[in-house]
């Protein structure tokens, strides 16, 4: 028995040296120190040996057990170190001069649609502006004439941070900042024209039609004699460019605290041309974009005199527009991170710029 115990240390040493991973080492631990392992077996054997040998054998088994435990730790350290070295070597062996197939990547479908819409608005004199994803109650609600008790302020709909700030629930949250930024245009006799695309967040249950993270594009135009016909003209021109065909639009009344009057802008179904089909649920129209004439309180909050100036605003659902453009039925695909799924939606009008092709 004493010999058997002494041999166990050597056997473990041999097997541990051959273990190539922490998982293999764990298997060995179970094999040697587990409930039915070799050491437990030796402990059982203790019962069958003469009493005068028991003490020595018991001590020996304990020593072997301690030896195995410390060997496991040592070997594990060696294995982790070797793995780390392997990763460093792998990173260092990266060859920067390797030719790259630059056409293998693809832009996200929302980026593609967003860029296209941006280009169209730029040709109409609109500036493209960026805005934060984290903002505050003032910009997201207060400055937009949204009263304190409005359901949009509810914890159910808005993600509040522990700092008291919040994740913007709509791109309208940038209106006050952008209006202030360009207010000097008005004094100089020029209009304010800006679009501001961005990611928005709402505390929604996610399913095929709802997301808690989605994209919008807000647009504003302010000048001296702006009317609802300017709004209709801009929306019709822009949407006809996006869908590459003459688009018919209609306005229905809609309520949003930051516009007066407010509208829901529908486009005539591009598939059935208004006759009614499954795509437009037989109505002939598709709801696309809420909009309206900017409320005087919103202009005042931005330091603009509503007696002198007037404007329109719209909030285009970019995620929805991308769904329509590419015929996507399940909104979840956009945030899925699945390159396989997302790379299907590239062909629309995207081409690799010439200068990148040469790189
Ligand atoms: N911010 C609104 C929302 O996300 C959409 C909206 C409605 C934007 C009317 C506008 C507007 O600019 O005029 O629900």
mmCIF file of C-alpha atoms and ligand atoms in Angstrom:
data_model
loop_
_atom_site.group_PDB
_atom_site.id
_atom_site.type_symbol
_atom_site.label_atom_id
_atom_site.label_comp_id
_atom_site.label_asym_id
_atom_site.label_seq_id
_atom_site.Cartn_x
_atom_site.Cartn_y
_atom_site.Cartn_z
ATOM 1 C CA UNK A 1 0.000 0.000 0.000
ATOM 2 C CA UNK A 2 2.849 2.382 0.859
ATOM 3 C CA UNK A 3 4.384 1.715 -2.519
ATOM 4 C CA UNK A 4 1.066 2.254 -4.267
ATOM 5 C CA UNK A 5 0.724 5.632 -2.501
ATOM 6 C CA UNK A 6 4.214 6.758 -3.462
ATOM 7 C CA UNK A 7 3.616 5.764 -7.091
ATOM 8 C CA UNK A 8 0.481 7.898 -7.236
ATOM 9 C CA UNK A 9 2.534 11.121 -7.081
ATOM 10 C CA UNK A 10 4.582 10.060 -10.091
ATOM 11 C CA UNK A 11 1.534 8.968 -12.016
ATOM 12 C CA UNK A 12 -0.117 12.343 -11.391
ATOM 13 C CA UNK A 13 3.033 14.264 -12.359
ATOM 14 C CA UNK A 14 3.202 12.404 -15.651
ATOM 15 C CA UNK A 15 -0.464 12.939 -16.493
ATOM 16 C CA UNK A 16 -0.458 16.615 -15.433
ATOM 17 C CA UNK A 17 2.528 17.339 -17.657
ATOM 18 C CA UNK A 18 0.541 15.972 -20.609
ATOM 19 C CA UNK A 19 -2.595 18.039 -19.811
ATOM 20 C CA UNK A 20 -2.954 20.782 -22.416
ATOM 21 C CA UNK A 21 -5.792 22.817 -20.926
ATOM 22 C CA UNK A 22 -7.381 23.796 -17.623
ATOM 23 C CA UNK A 23 -10.347 21.581 -18.543
ATOM 24 C CA UNK A 24 -8.095 18.534 -18.906
ATOM 25 C CA UNK A 25 -6.503 19.392 -15.583
ATOM 26 C CA UNK A 26 -9.910 19.498 -13.963
ATOM 27 C CA UNK A 27 -10.596 15.993 -15.317
ATOM 28 C CA UNK A 28 -7.367 14.856 -13.661
ATOM 29 C CA UNK A 29 -8.364 16.481 -10.370
ATOM 30 C CA UNK A 30 -11.591 14.480 -10.432
ATOM 31 C CA UNK A 31 -9.715 11.286 -11.363
ATOM 32 C CA UNK A 32 -7.256 11.654 -8.466
ATOM 33 C CA UNK A 33 -9.001 13.704 -5.763
ATOM 34 C CA UNK A 34 -12.687 13.155 -6.604
ATOM 35 C CA UNK A 35 -15.107 11.146 -4.445
ATOM 36 C CA UNK A 36 -14.327 7.975 -6.388
ATOM 37 C CA UNK A 37 -10.749 8.968 -7.216
ATOM 38 C CA UNK A 38 -7.441 7.235 -6.477
ATOM 39 C CA UNK A 39 -6.880 9.065 -3.180
ATOM 40 C CA UNK A 40 -10.341 8.139 -1.933
ATOM 41 C CA UNK A 41 -9.584 4.548 -2.924
ATOM 42 C CA UNK A 42 -6.384 4.591 -0.853
ATOM 43 C CA UNK A 43 -8.313 5.965 2.116
ATOM 44 C CA UNK A 44 -10.666 3.010 1.842
ATOM 45 C CA UNK A 45 -7.725 0.617 1.679
ATOM 46 C CA UNK A 46 -6.494 1.994 5.021
ATOM 47 C CA UNK A 47 -9.157 -0.066 6.732
ATOM 48 C CA UNK A 48 -7.569 -3.314 5.583
ATOM 49 C CA UNK A 49 -4.000 -2.796 6.731
ATOM 50 C CA UNK A 50 -2.509 -3.715 10.128
ATOM 51 C CA UNK A 51 -3.063 -1.102 12.822
ATOM 52 C CA UNK A 52 0.646 -0.343 13.389
ATOM 53 C CA UNK A 53 1.006 0.723 9.691
ATOM 54 C CA UNK A 54 -2.094 2.882 9.646
ATOM 55 C CA UNK A 55 -0.502 6.050 11.001
ATOM 56 C CA UNK A 56 2.399 6.086 8.516
ATOM 57 C CA UNK A 57 0.161 5.189 5.562
ATOM 58 C CA UNK A 58 -2.404 7.854 6.539
ATOM 59 C CA UNK A 59 0.288 10.546 6.696
ATOM 60 C CA UNK A 60 1.660 9.456 3.351
ATOM 61 C CA UNK A 61 -1.760 9.633 1.710
ATOM 62 C CA UNK A 62 -2.209 13.149 3.101
ATOM 63 C CA UNK A 63 1.141 14.226 1.736
ATOM 64 C CA UNK A 64 0.276 12.821 -1.691
ATOM 65 C CA UNK A 65 -3.037 14.643 -1.594
ATOM 66 C CA UNK A 66 -1.344 17.950 -0.764
ATOM 67 C CA UNK A 67 1.259 17.318 -3.452
ATOM 68 C CA UNK A 68 -1.438 16.755 -6.085
ATOM 69 C CA UNK A 69 -3.303 19.884 -5.015
ATOM 70 C CA UNK A 70 -0.240 22.094 -5.313
ATOM 71 C CA UNK A 71 0.759 20.440 -8.605
ATOM 72 C CA UNK A 72 -2.684 21.271 -10.033
ATOM 73 C CA UNK A 73 -2.160 24.928 -9.152
ATOM 74 C CA UNK A 74 1.353 25.024 -10.615
ATOM 75 C CA UNK A 75 0.382 23.267 -13.806
ATOM 76 C CA UNK A 76 -2.683 25.463 -14.243
ATOM 77 C CA UNK A 77 -0.490 28.559 -13.981
ATOM 78 C CA UNK A 78 1.832 27.114 -16.638
ATOM 79 C CA UNK A 79 -1.086 26.340 -18.951
ATOM 80 C CA UNK A 80 -2.554 29.863 -18.629
ATOM 81 C CA UNK A 81 0.838 31.480 -19.187
ATOM 82 C CA UNK A 82 1.390 29.380 -22.327
ATOM 83 C CA UNK A 83 -2.056 30.345 -23.626
ATOM 84 C CA UNK A 84 -1.313 34.010 -23.015
ATOM 85 C CA UNK A 85 2.001 33.726 -24.868
ATOM 86 C CA UNK A 86 0.284 31.963 -27.744
ATOM 87 C CA UNK A 87 -2.261 34.797 -28.046
ATOM 88 C CA UNK A 88 0.474 37.462 -27.931
ATOM 89 C CA UNK A 89 2.440 35.662 -30.618
ATOM 90 C CA UNK A 90 -0.687 35.301 -32.720
ATOM 91 C CA UNK A 91 -1.403 39.044 -32.389
ATOM 92 C CA UNK A 92 2.192 39.922 -33.207
ATOM 93 C CA UNK A 93 2.261 37.682 -36.232
ATOM 94 C CA UNK A 94 -0.541 39.752 -37.834
ATOM 95 C CA UNK A 95 0.691 40.771 -41.257
ATOM 96 C CA UNK A 96 -0.307 44.343 -42.022
ATOM 97 C CA UNK A 97 0.787 44.056 -45.620
ATOM 98 C CA UNK A 98 -1.638 41.218 -46.387
ATOM 99 C CA UNK A 99 -4.021 42.238 -49.184
ATOM 100 C CA UNK A 100 -7.553 42.841 -47.917
ATOM 101 C CA UNK A 101 -10.761 42.095 -49.749
ATOM 102 C CA UNK A 102 -12.435 45.391 -48.976
ATOM 103 C CA UNK A 103 -15.650 44.431 -50.712
ATOM 104 C CA UNK A 104 -16.333 41.676 -48.195
ATOM 105 C CA UNK A 105 -17.724 44.069 -45.554
ATOM 106 C CA UNK A 106 -21.043 45.835 -45.824
ATOM 107 C CA UNK A 107 -22.764 48.827 -44.320
ATOM 108 C CA UNK A 108 -25.730 48.395 -42.033
ATOM 109 C CA UNK A 109 -29.024 48.782 -43.968
ATOM 110 C CA UNK A 110 -30.068 51.698 -41.756
ATOM 111 C CA UNK A 111 -26.764 53.461 -42.486
ATOM 112 C CA UNK A 112 -27.419 53.014 -46.209
ATOM 113 C CA UNK A 113 -30.927 54.446 -46.064
ATOM 114 C CA UNK A 114 -29.834 57.230 -43.714
ATOM 115 C CA UNK A 115 -26.997 58.306 -46.004
ATOM 116 C CA UNK A 116 -29.296 58.353 -48.993
ATOM 117 C CA UNK A 117 -31.875 60.518 -47.210
ATOM 118 C CA UNK A 118 -29.099 62.815 -45.926
ATOM 119 C CA UNK A 119 -27.811 63.338 -49.484
ATOM 120 C CA UNK A 120 -31.291 64.262 -50.688
ATOM 121 C CA UNK A 121 -31.784 66.808 -47.895
ATOM 122 C CA UNK A 122 -28.310 68.259 -48.454
ATOM 123 C CA UNK A 123 -29.254 69.074 -52.043
ATOM 124 C CA UNK A 124 -32.238 70.998 -50.589
ATOM 125 C CA UNK A 125 -29.927 73.109 -48.398
ATOM 126 C CA UNK A 126 -30.377 71.221 -45.108
ATOM 127 C CA UNK A 127 -27.454 70.900 -42.678
ATOM 128 C CA UNK A 128 -26.894 67.438 -41.181
ATOM 129 C CA UNK A 129 -26.453 67.582 -37.401
ATOM 130 C CA UNK A 130 -25.460 65.077 -34.761
ATOM 131 C CA UNK A 131 -26.871 64.880 -31.239
ATOM 132 C CA UNK A 132 -26.233 62.978 -28.005
ATOM 133 C CA UNK A 133 -27.921 59.732 -27.054
ATOM 134 C CA UNK A 134 -27.940 60.749 -23.385
ATOM 135 C CA UNK A 135 -29.857 63.932 -22.709
ATOM 136 C CA UNK A 136 -32.111 65.395 -20.020
ATOM 137 C CA UNK A 137 -35.722 66.060 -19.169
ATOM 138 C CA UNK A 138 -35.466 69.668 -20.397
ATOM 139 C CA UNK A 139 -34.366 68.823 -23.942
ATOM 140 C CA UNK A 140 -36.413 65.656 -24.343
ATOM 141 C CA UNK A 141 -39.660 67.044 -22.912
ATOM 142 C CA UNK A 142 -39.745 70.483 -21.298
ATOM 143 C CA UNK A 143 -38.355 72.472 -24.241
ATOM 144 C CA UNK A 144 -40.766 70.597 -26.514
ATOM 145 C CA UNK A 145 -43.875 71.782 -24.719
ATOM 146 C CA UNK A 146 -44.483 68.303 -23.301
ATOM 147 C CA UNK A 147 -46.287 68.847 -19.986
ATOM 148 C CA UNK A 148 -45.183 67.255 -16.699
ATOM 149 C CA UNK A 149 -47.971 64.654 -16.627
ATOM 150 C CA UNK A 150 -47.480 63.503 -20.242
ATOM 151 C CA UNK A 151 -47.249 59.676 -20.523
ATOM 152 C CA UNK A 152 -43.993 59.963 -22.519
ATOM 153 C CA UNK A 153 -42.281 61.032 -19.278
ATOM 154 C CA UNK A 154 -43.379 57.868 -17.554
ATOM 155 C CA UNK A 155 -40.737 55.406 -16.381
ATOM 156 C CA UNK A 156 -42.654 52.855 -18.440
ATOM 157 C CA UNK A 157 -41.602 54.546 -21.654
ATOM 158 C CA UNK A 158 -38.316 56.249 -20.885
ATOM 159 C CA UNK A 159 -35.000 54.845 -19.730
ATOM 160 C CA UNK A 160 -33.816 57.089 -16.889
ATOM 161 C CA UNK A 161 -30.209 56.966 -15.690
ATOM 162 C CA UNK A 162 -29.171 57.117 -12.038
ATOM 163 C CA UNK A 163 -27.751 60.601 -12.767
ATOM 164 C CA UNK A 164 -31.274 61.874 -13.486
ATOM 165 C CA UNK A 165 -30.455 62.055 -17.190
ATOM 166 C CA UNK A 166 -32.227 59.854 -19.744
ATOM 167 C CA UNK A 167 -31.755 58.111 -23.078
ATOM 168 C CA UNK A 168 -33.405 60.196 -25.755
ATOM 169 C CA UNK A 169 -36.789 58.800 -26.699
ATOM 170 C CA UNK A 170 -37.002 60.728 -29.969
ATOM 171 C CA UNK A 171 -34.772 62.853 -32.187
ATOM 172 C CA UNK A 172 -37.033 65.830 -31.370
ATOM 173 C CA UNK A 173 -34.866 66.049 -28.203
ATOM 174 C CA UNK A 174 -32.275 67.908 -30.304
ATOM 175 C CA UNK A 175 -34.688 70.588 -31.553
ATOM 176 C CA UNK A 176 -33.897 73.144 -28.862
ATOM 177 C CA UNK A 177 -30.113 72.788 -29.294
ATOM 178 C CA UNK A 178 -30.232 72.950 -33.094
ATOM 179 C CA UNK A 179 -32.693 75.871 -33.152
ATOM 180 C CA UNK A 180 -30.373 77.809 -30.809
ATOM 181 C CA UNK A 181 -27.326 76.905 -32.868
ATOM 182 C CA UNK A 182 -28.825 78.294 -36.070
ATOM 183 C CA UNK A 183 -30.936 81.149 -34.638
ATOM 184 C CA UNK A 184 -28.403 83.659 -35.946
ATOM 185 C CA UNK A 185 -29.300 82.570 -39.524
ATOM 186 C CA UNK A 186 -32.704 84.187 -39.024
ATOM 187 C CA UNK A 187 -31.204 87.509 -37.926
ATOM 188 C CA UNK A 188 -29.116 87.435 -41.097
ATOM 189 C CA UNK A 189 -32.231 86.875 -43.201
ATOM 190 C CA UNK A 190 -31.578 83.158 -43.890
ATOM 191 C CA UNK A 191 -33.796 80.197 -42.982
ATOM 192 C CA UNK A 192 -32.901 77.441 -40.506
ATOM 193 C CA UNK A 193 -32.812 74.120 -42.315
ATOM 194 C CA UNK A 194 -31.420 71.079 -40.536
ATOM 195 C CA UNK A 195 -31.887 67.357 -40.235
ATOM 196 C CA UNK A 196 -30.607 65.323 -37.303
ATOM 197 C CA UNK A 197 -30.626 61.541 -37.538
ATOM 198 C CA UNK A 198 -30.087 59.507 -34.408
ATOM 199 C CA UNK A 199 -30.631 56.440 -32.305
ATOM 200 C CA UNK A 200 -33.587 56.562 -29.919
ATOM 201 C CA UNK A 201 -34.535 54.386 -26.968
ATOM 202 C CA UNK A 202 -37.888 53.435 -25.510
ATOM 203 C CA UNK A 203 -38.817 50.962 -22.866
ATOM 204 C CA UNK A 204 -40.728 48.682 -25.259
ATOM 205 C CA UNK A 205 -41.272 44.938 -25.239
ATOM 206 C CA UNK A 206 -39.394 43.647 -28.269
ATOM 207 C CA UNK A 207 -41.188 41.651 -30.957
ATOM 208 C CA UNK A 208 -41.254 41.526 -34.777
ATOM 209 C CA UNK A 209 -42.790 45.034 -34.940
ATOM 210 C CA UNK A 210 -41.325 46.739 -31.832
ATOM 211 C CA UNK A 211 -37.803 47.575 -30.742
ATOM 212 C CA UNK A 212 -36.449 49.403 -27.713
ATOM 213 C CA UNK A 213 -33.626 50.858 -29.833
ATOM 214 C CA UNK A 214 -34.464 52.393 -33.188
ATOM 215 C CA UNK A 215 -33.483 55.191 -35.551
ATOM 216 C CA UNK A 216 -35.286 58.367 -36.477
ATOM 217 C CA UNK A 217 -34.433 61.404 -38.556
ATOM 218 C CA UNK A 218 -35.774 64.729 -37.388
ATOM 219 C CA UNK A 219 -35.995 67.695 -39.698
ATOM 220 C CA UNK A 220 -36.779 71.365 -39.106
ATOM 221 C CA UNK A 221 -37.177 74.397 -41.278
ATOM 222 C CA UNK A 222 -37.823 77.876 -39.843
ATOM 223 C CA UNK A 223 -38.177 81.148 -41.732
ATOM 224 C CA UNK A 224 -40.511 84.129 -42.081
ATOM 225 C CA UNK A 225 -43.318 82.814 -44.263
ATOM 226 C CA UNK A 226 -43.303 79.052 -43.958
ATOM 227 C CA UNK A 227 -46.604 77.284 -44.537
ATOM 228 C CA UNK A 228 -48.015 73.780 -44.535
ATOM 229 C CA UNK A 229 -47.554 73.715 -48.327
ATOM 230 C CA UNK A 230 -43.772 74.068 -47.831
ATOM 231 C CA UNK A 231 -43.891 71.068 -45.528
ATOM 232 C CA UNK A 232 -45.885 69.019 -48.060
ATOM 233 C CA UNK A 233 -43.562 70.053 -50.906
ATOM 234 C CA UNK A 234 -40.419 69.054 -49.007
ATOM 235 C CA UNK A 235 -41.808 65.736 -47.874
ATOM 236 C CA UNK A 236 -43.136 64.849 -51.323
ATOM 237 C CA UNK A 237 -39.859 65.742 -53.061
ATOM 238 C CA UNK A 238 -37.741 63.886 -50.532
ATOM 239 C CA UNK A 239 -39.901 60.747 -50.503
ATOM 240 C CA UNK A 240 -40.123 60.663 -54.316
ATOM 241 C CA UNK A 241 -36.292 60.656 -54.365
ATOM 242 C CA UNK A 242 -36.057 57.930 -51.731
ATOM 243 C CA UNK A 243 -38.542 55.648 -53.485
ATOM 244 C CA UNK A 244 -37.338 56.722 -56.955
ATOM 245 C CA UNK A 245 -40.860 57.418 -58.208
ATOM 246 C CA UNK A 246 -43.493 60.117 -57.963
ATOM 247 C CA UNK A 247 -45.002 59.765 -54.482
ATOM 248 C CA UNK A 248 -48.471 60.986 -53.528
ATOM 249 C CA UNK A 249 -48.773 62.182 -49.927
ATOM 250 C CA UNK A 250 -51.699 63.096 -47.703
ATOM 251 C CA UNK A 251 -51.930 64.681 -44.255
ATOM 252 C CA UNK A 252 -54.210 63.542 -41.472
ATOM 253 C CA UNK A 253 -54.557 65.401 -38.180
ATOM 254 C CA UNK A 254 -52.241 64.082 -35.455
ATOM 255 C CA UNK A 255 -51.477 65.345 -31.971
ATOM 256 C CA UNK A 256 -47.934 66.042 -30.747
ATOM 257 C CA UNK A 257 -47.382 68.723 -28.071
ATOM 258 C CA UNK A 258 -44.490 70.327 -29.973
ATOM 259 C CA UNK A 259 -46.394 71.062 -33.200
ATOM 260 C CA UNK A 260 -49.611 72.955 -33.898
ATOM 261 C CA UNK A 261 -51.249 71.844 -36.072
ATOM 262 C CA UNK A 262 -49.781 68.352 -36.027
ATOM 263 C CA UNK A 263 -50.189 65.736 -38.752
ATOM 264 C CA UNK A 264 -49.614 62.153 -39.702
ATOM 265 C CA UNK A 265 -48.202 62.086 -43.205
ATOM 266 C CA UNK A 266 -49.199 59.062 -45.267
ATOM 267 C CA UNK A 267 -47.883 58.055 -48.665
ATOM 268 C CA UNK A 268 -49.985 56.352 -51.274
ATOM 269 C CA UNK A 269 -49.045 52.659 -51.362
ATOM 270 C CA UNK A 270 -46.283 52.275 -53.960
ATOM 271 C CA UNK A 271 -47.264 48.678 -54.664
ATOM 272 C CA UNK A 272 -50.988 48.983 -55.481
ATOM 273 C CA UNK A 273 -51.007 52.750 -56.235
ATOM 274 C CA UNK A 274 -53.801 53.336 -53.769
ATOM 275 C CA UNK A 275 -56.102 50.489 -54.876
ATOM 276 C CA UNK A 276 -55.520 48.424 -51.733
ATOM 277 C CA UNK A 277 -53.276 45.390 -51.269
ATOM 278 C CA UNK A 278 -51.855 43.252 -48.424
ATOM 279 C CA UNK A 279 -48.851 45.644 -48.039
ATOM 280 C CA UNK A 280 -51.101 48.588 -47.128
ATOM 281 C CA UNK A 281 -53.701 46.391 -45.392
ATOM 282 C CA UNK A 282 -56.135 47.265 -48.212
ATOM 283 C CA UNK A 283 -56.233 50.940 -47.245
ATOM 284 C CA UNK A 284 -54.192 52.221 -50.219
ATOM 285 C CA UNK A 285 -52.046 54.337 -47.834
ATOM 286 C CA UNK A 286 -49.016 53.803 -45.620
ATOM 287 C CA UNK A 287 -48.454 55.841 -42.474
ATOM 288 C CA UNK A 288 -44.929 57.200 -42.722
ATOM 289 C CA UNK A 289 -44.027 60.363 -40.929
ATOM 290 C CA UNK A 290 -45.517 62.501 -38.160
ATOM 291 C CA UNK A 291 -44.967 66.215 -38.694
ATOM 292 C CA UNK A 292 -46.449 69.656 -38.139
ATOM 293 C CA UNK A 293 -45.915 73.368 -37.721
ATOM 294 C CA UNK A 294 -43.516 74.047 -34.822
ATOM 295 C CA UNK A 295 -45.411 75.149 -31.694
ATOM 296 C CA UNK A 296 -44.758 78.800 -30.694
ATOM 297 C CA UNK A 297 -43.672 77.616 -27.201
ATOM 298 C CA UNK A 298 -40.903 75.510 -28.774
ATOM 299 C CA UNK A 299 -39.588 78.519 -30.713
ATOM 300 C CA UNK A 300 -39.783 80.720 -27.603
ATOM 301 C CA UNK A 301 -37.864 78.111 -25.548
ATOM 302 C CA UNK A 302 -35.076 78.357 -28.146
ATOM 303 C CA UNK A 303 -35.008 82.156 -28.018
ATOM 304 C CA UNK A 304 -36.802 82.615 -31.362
ATOM 305 C CA UNK A 305 -39.680 85.085 -31.608
ATOM 306 C CA UNK A 306 -42.811 83.162 -32.746
ATOM 307 C CA UNK A 307 -44.434 86.455 -33.792
ATOM 308 C CA UNK A 308 -41.753 86.858 -36.452
ATOM 309 C CA UNK A 309 -40.833 83.316 -37.414
ATOM 310 C CA UNK A 310 -42.616 80.074 -38.153
ATOM 311 C CA UNK A 311 -41.444 76.610 -39.143
ATOM 312 C CA UNK A 312 -42.230 72.968 -39.702
ATOM 313 C CA UNK A 313 -40.771 69.802 -38.182
ATOM 314 C CA UNK A 314 -40.989 66.126 -38.984
ATOM 315 C CA UNK A 315 -39.807 62.877 -37.424
ATOM 316 C CA UNK A 316 -39.036 60.268 -40.020
ATOM 317 C CA UNK A 317 -38.808 56.702 -38.723
ATOM 318 C CA UNK A 318 -35.562 55.511 -40.288
ATOM 319 C CA UNK A 319 -35.943 51.975 -39.012
ATOM 320 C CA UNK A 320 -39.396 51.811 -40.550
ATOM 321 C CA UNK A 321 -38.131 53.351 -43.790
ATOM 322 C CA UNK A 322 -35.369 50.739 -43.956
ATOM 323 C CA UNK A 323 -37.980 47.990 -43.390
ATOM 324 C CA UNK A 324 -40.044 49.362 -46.289
ATOM 325 C CA UNK A 325 -37.032 49.862 -48.544
ATOM 326 C CA UNK A 326 -35.696 46.346 -48.099
ATOM 327 C CA UNK A 327 -38.982 44.549 -47.451
ATOM 328 C CA UNK A 328 -37.855 43.522 -43.930
ATOM 329 C CA UNK A 329 -40.676 41.872 -41.995
ATOM 330 C CA UNK A 330 -38.972 41.493 -38.590
ATOM 331 C CA UNK A 331 -37.536 44.643 -37.001
ATOM 332 C CA UNK A 332 -35.276 42.568 -34.731
ATOM 333 C CA UNK A 333 -32.900 41.849 -37.607
ATOM 334 C CA UNK A 334 -31.445 45.375 -37.412
ATOM 335 C CA UNK A 335 -30.032 44.991 -33.906
ATOM 336 C CA UNK A 336 -29.345 41.266 -34.254
ATOM 337 C CA UNK A 337 -25.651 41.754 -35.003
ATOM 338 C CA UNK A 338 -26.011 38.903 -37.499
ATOM 339 C CA UNK A 339 -23.603 39.765 -40.322
ATOM 340 C CA UNK A 340 -25.107 37.017 -42.428
ATOM 341 C CA UNK A 341 -28.603 38.507 -42.212
ATOM 342 C CA UNK A 342 -27.548 42.153 -42.466
ATOM 343 C CA UNK A 343 -25.191 41.802 -45.404
ATOM 344 C CA UNK A 344 -28.144 40.832 -47.638
ATOM 345 C CA UNK A 345 -29.408 44.400 -47.635
ATOM 346 C CA UNK A 346 -26.599 46.079 -49.481
ATOM 347 C CA UNK A 347 -27.314 46.240 -53.139
ATOM 348 C CA UNK A 348 -29.751 49.165 -53.102
ATOM 349 C CA UNK A 349 -27.540 52.042 -54.165
ATOM 350 C CA UNK A 350 -24.368 51.404 -52.303
ATOM 351 C CA UNK A 351 -21.085 51.257 -54.193
ATOM 352 C CA UNK A 352 -17.559 51.271 -52.785
ATOM 353 C CA UNK A 353 -16.048 54.739 -53.320
ATOM 354 C CA UNK A 354 -13.326 54.734 -55.990
ATOM 355 C CA UNK A 355 -10.516 55.892 -53.670
ATOM 356 C CA UNK A 356 -11.158 53.051 -51.187
ATOM 357 C CA UNK A 357 -11.023 50.500 -53.981
ATOM 358 C CA UNK A 358 -7.411 51.462 -54.695
ATOM 359 C CA UNK A 359 -6.353 51.331 -51.044
HETATM 360 N N1 LIG B 1 -40.972 62.900 -31.859
HETATM 361 C C1 LIG B 1 -42.172 62.207 -32.276
HETATM 362 C C2 LIG B 1 -42.101 60.757 -31.826
HETATM 363 O O1 LIG B 1 -41.054 60.182 -31.814
HETATM 364 C C3 LIG B 1 -42.336 62.245 -33.763
HETATM 365 C C4 LIG B 1 -42.632 63.616 -34.308
HETATM 366 C C5 LIG B 1 -43.943 64.000 -34.439
HETATM 367 C C6 LIG B 1 -41.592 64.453 -34.681
HETATM 368 C C7 LIG B 1 -44.244 65.246 -34.960
HETATM 369 C C8 LIG B 1 -41.876 65.714 -35.199
HETATM 370 C C9 LIG B 1 -43.225 66.085 -35.348
HETATM 371 O O2 LIG B 1 -40.928 66.590 -35.564
HETATM 372 O O3 LIG B 1 -43.472 67.292 -35.878
HETATM 373 O O4 LIG B 1 -43.103 60.193 -31.528
#
